[in-house]
GROMACS .gro file of N, CA and C in nm:
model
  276
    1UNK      N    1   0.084  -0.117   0.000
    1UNK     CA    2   0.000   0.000   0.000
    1UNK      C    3   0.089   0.124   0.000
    2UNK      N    4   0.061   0.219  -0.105
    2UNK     CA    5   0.113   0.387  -0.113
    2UNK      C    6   0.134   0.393   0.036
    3UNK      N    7   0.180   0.514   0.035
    3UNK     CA    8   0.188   0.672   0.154
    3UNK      C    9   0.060   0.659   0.152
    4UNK      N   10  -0.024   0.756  -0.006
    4UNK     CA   11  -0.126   0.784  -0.010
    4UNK      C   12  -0.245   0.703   0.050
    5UNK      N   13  -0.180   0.590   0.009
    5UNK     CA   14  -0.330   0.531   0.055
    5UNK      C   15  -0.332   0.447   0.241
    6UNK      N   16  -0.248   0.471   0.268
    6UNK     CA   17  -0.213   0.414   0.427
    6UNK      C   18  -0.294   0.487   0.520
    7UNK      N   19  -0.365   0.414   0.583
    7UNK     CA   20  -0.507   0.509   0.692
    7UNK      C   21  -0.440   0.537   0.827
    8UNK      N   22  -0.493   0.635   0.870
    8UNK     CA   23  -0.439   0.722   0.988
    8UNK      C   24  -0.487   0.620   1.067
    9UNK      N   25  -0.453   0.626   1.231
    9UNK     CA   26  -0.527   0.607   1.332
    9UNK      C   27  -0.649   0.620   1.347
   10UNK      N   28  -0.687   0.770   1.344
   10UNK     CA   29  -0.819   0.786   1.323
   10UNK      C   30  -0.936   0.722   1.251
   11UNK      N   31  -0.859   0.694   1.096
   11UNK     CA   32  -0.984   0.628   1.009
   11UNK      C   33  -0.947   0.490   1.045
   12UNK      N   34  -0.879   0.433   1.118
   12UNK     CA   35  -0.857   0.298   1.115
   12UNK      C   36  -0.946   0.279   1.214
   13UNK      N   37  -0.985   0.338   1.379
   13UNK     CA   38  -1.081   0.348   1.503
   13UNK      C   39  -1.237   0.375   1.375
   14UNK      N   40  -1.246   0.448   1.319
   14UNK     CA   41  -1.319   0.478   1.234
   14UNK      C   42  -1.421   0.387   1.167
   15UNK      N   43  -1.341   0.286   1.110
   15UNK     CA   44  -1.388   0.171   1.023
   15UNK      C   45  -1.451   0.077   1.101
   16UNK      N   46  -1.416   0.038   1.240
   16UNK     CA   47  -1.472  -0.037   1.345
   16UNK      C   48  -1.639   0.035   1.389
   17UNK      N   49  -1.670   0.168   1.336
   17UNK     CA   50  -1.771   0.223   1.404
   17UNK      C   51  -1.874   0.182   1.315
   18UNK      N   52  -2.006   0.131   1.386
   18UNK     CA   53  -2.156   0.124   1.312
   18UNK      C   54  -2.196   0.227   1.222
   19UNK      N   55  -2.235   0.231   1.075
   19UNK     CA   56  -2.303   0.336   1.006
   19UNK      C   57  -2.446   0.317   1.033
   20UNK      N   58  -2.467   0.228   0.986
   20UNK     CA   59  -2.603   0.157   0.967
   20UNK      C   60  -2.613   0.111   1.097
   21UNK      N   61  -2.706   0.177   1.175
   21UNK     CA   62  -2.777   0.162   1.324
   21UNK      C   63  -2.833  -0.002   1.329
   22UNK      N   64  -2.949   0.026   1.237
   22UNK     CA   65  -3.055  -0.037   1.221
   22UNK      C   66  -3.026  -0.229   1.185
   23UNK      N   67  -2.904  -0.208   1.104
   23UNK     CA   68  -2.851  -0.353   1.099
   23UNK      C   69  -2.700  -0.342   1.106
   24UNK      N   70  -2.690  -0.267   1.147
   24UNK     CA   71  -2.535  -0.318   1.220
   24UNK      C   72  -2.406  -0.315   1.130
   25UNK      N   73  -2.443  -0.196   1.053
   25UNK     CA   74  -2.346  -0.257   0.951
   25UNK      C   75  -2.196  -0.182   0.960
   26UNK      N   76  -2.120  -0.189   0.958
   26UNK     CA   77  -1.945  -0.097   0.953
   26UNK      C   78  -1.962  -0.060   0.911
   27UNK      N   79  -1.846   0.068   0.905
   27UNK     CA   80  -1.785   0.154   0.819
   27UNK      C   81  -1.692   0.101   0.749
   28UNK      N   82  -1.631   0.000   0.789
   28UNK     CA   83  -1.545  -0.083   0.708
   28UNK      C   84  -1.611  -0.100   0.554
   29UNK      N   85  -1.727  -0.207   0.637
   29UNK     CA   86  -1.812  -0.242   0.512
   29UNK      C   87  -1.837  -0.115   0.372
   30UNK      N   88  -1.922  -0.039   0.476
   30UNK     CA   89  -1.913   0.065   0.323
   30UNK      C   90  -1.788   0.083   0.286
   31UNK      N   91  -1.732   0.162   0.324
   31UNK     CA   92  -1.564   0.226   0.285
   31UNK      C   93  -1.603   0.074   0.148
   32UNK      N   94  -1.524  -0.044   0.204
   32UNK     CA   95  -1.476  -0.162   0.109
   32UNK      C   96  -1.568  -0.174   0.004
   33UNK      N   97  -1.758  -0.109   0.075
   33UNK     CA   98  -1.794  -0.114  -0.105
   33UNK      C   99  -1.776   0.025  -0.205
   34UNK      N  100  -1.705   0.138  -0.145
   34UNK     CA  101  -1.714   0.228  -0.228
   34UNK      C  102  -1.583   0.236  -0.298
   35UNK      N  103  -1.491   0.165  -0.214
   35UNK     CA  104  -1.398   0.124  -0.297
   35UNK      C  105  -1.357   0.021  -0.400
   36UNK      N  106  -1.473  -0.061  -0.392
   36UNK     CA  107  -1.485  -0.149  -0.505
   36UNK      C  108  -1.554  -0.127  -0.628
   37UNK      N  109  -1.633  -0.023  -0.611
   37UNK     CA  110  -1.695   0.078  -0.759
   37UNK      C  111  -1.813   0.110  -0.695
   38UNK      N  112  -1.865   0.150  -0.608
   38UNK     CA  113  -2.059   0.159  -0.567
   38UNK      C  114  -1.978   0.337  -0.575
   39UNK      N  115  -2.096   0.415  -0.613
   39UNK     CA  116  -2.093   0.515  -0.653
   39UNK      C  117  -2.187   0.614  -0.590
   40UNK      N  118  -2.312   0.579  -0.549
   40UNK     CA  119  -2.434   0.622  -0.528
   40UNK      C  120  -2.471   0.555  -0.370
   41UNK      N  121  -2.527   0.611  -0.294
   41UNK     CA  122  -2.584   0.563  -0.160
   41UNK      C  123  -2.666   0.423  -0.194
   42UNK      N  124  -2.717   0.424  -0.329
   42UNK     CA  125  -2.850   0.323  -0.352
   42UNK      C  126  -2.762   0.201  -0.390
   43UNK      N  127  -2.651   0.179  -0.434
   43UNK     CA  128  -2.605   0.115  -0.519
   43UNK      C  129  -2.484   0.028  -0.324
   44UNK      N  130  -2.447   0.151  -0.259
   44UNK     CA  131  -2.383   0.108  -0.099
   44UNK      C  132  -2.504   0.007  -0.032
   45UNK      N  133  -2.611   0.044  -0.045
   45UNK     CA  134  -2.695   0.006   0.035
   45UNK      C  135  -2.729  -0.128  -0.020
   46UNK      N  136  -2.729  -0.147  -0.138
   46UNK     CA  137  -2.728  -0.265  -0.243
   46UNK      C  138  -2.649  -0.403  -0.238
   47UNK      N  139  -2.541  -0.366  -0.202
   47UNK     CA  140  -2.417  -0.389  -0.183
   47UNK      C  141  -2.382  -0.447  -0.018
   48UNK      N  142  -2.413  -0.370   0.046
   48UNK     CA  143  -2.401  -0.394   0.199
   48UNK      C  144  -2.505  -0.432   0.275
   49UNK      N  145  -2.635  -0.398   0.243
   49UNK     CA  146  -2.757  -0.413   0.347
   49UNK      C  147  -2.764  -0.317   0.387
   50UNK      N  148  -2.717  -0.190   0.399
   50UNK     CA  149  -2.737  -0.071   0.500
   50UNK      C  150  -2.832  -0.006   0.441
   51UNK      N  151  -2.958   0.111   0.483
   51UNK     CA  152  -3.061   0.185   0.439
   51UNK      C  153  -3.160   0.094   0.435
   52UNK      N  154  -3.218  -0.016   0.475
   52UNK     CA  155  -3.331  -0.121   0.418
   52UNK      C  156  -3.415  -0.141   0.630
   53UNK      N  157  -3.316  -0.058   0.706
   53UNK     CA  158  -3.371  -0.111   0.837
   53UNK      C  159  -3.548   0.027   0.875
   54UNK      N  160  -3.518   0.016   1.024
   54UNK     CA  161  -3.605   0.105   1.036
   54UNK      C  162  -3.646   0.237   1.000
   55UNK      N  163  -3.498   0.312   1.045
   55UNK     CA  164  -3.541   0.460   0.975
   55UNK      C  165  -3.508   0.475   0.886
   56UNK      N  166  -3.532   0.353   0.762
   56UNK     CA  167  -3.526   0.424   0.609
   56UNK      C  168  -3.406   0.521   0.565
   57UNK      N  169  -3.296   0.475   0.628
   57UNK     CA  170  -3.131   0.502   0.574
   57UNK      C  171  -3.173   0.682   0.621
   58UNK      N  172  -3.173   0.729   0.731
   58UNK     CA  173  -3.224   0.820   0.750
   58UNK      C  174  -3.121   0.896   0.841
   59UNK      N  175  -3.091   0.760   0.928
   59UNK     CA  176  -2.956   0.814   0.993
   59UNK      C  177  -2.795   0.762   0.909
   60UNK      N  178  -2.815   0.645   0.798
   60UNK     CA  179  -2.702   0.624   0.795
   60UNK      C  180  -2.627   0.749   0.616
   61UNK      N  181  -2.754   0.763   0.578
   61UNK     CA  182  -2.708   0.847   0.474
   61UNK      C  183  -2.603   0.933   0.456
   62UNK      N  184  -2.592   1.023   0.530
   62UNK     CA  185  -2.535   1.123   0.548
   62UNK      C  186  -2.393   1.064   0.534
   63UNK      N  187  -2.328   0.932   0.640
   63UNK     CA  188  -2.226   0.954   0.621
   63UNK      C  189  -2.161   0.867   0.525
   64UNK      N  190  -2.265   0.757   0.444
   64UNK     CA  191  -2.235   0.710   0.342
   64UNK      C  192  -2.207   0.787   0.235
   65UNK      N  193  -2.300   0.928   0.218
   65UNK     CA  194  -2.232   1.031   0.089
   65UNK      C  195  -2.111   1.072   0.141
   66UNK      N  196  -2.068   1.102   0.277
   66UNK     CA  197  -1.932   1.143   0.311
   66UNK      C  198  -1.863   1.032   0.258
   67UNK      N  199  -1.843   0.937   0.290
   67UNK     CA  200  -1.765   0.826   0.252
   67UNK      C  201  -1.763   0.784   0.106
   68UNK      N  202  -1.844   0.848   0.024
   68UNK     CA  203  -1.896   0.899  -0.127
   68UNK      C  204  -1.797   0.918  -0.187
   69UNK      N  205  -1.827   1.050  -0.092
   69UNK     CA  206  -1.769   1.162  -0.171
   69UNK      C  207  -1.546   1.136  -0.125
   70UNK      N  208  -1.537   1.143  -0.029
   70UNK     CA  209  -1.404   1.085   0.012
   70UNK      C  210  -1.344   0.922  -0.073
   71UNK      N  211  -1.420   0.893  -0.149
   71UNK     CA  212  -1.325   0.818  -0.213
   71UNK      C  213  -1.343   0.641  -0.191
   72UNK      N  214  -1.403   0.678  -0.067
   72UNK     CA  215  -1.417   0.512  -0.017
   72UNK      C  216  -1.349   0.510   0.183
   73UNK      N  217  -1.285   0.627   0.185
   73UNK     CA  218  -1.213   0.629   0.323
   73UNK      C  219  -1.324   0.743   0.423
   74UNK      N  220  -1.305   0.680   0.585
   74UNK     CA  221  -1.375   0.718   0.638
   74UNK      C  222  -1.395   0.902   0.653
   75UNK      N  223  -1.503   0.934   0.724
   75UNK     CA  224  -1.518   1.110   0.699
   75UNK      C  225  -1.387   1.138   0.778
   76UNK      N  226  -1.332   1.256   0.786
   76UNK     CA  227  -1.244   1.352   0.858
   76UNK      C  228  -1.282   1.384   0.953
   77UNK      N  229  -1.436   1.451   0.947
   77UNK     CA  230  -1.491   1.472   1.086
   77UNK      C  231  -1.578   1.377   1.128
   78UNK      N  232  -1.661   1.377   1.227
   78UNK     CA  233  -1.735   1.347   1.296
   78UNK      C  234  -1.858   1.344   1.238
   79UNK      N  235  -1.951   1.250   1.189
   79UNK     CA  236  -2.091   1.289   1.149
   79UNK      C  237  -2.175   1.257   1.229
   80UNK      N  238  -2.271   1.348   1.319
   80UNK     CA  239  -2.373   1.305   1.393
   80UNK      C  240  -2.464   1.182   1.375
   81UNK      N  241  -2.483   1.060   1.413
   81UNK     CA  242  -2.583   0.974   1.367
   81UNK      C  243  -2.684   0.997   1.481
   82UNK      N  244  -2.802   1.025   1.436
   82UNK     CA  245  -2.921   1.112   1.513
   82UNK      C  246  -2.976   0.926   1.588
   83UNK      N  247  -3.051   1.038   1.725
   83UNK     CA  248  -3.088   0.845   1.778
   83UNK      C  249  -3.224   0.903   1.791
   84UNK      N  250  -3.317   0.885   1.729
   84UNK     CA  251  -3.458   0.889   1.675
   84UNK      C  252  -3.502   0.804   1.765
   85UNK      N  253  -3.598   0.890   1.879
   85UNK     CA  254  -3.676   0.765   1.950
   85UNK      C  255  -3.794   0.707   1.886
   86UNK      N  256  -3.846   0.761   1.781
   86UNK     CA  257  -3.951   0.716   1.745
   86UNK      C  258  -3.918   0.603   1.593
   87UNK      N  259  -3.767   0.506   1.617
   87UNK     CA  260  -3.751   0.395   1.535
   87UNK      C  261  -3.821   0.301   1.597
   88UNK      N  262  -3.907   0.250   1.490
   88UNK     CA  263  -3.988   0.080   1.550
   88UNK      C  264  -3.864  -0.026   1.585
   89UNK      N  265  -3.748  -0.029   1.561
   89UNK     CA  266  -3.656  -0.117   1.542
   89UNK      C  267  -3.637  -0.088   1.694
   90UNK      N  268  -3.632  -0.024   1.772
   90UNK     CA  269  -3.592   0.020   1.878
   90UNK      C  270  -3.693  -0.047   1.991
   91UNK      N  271  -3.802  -0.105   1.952
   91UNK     CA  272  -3.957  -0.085   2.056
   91UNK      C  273  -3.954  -0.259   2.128
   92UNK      N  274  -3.838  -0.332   2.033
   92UNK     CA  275  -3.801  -0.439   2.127
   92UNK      C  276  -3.816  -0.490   2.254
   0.00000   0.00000   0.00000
């Protein structure tokens, strides 16, 4: 692996973190599908299972376009994932 492409600390703690609330899915996971050609949130979600749970990819969106738009590597900052009390997935 490049310089370029060698992950910080940060995105490496990063990749271990849940995107997808609702089924559990990594950041690993996405990152690995946007780096394999998924282009579009619809096409990640396709690919991984993520967006298909309760809140309708509602919380995990956001940082799947970050991870979009970055190339396939995790965000730089911090993206809020909102905790919606009113998910049915939650009423367990």
């Amino acid at each position: 692996m490049s310089d370029s492409k060698k992950l910080t600390l940060d995105e490496i703690k990063a990749r271990v973190r849940v995107v997808c609330i609702c089924k559990g899915i990594k950041m690993s996971r996405i990152c690995d599908a946007v780096q394999a050609g998924c282009t579009t949130v619809e096409e990640v979600n396709k690919a991984t299972g993520s967006g298909n749970g309760g809140c309708g990819a509602t919380r995990c969106r956001p940082v799947i376009e970050q991870i979009i738009k970055n190339g396939g590597r995790p965000p730089t900052s911090t993206i809020q994932i909102t905790d919606d009390d009113s998910d049915p997935d939650d009423s367990f």
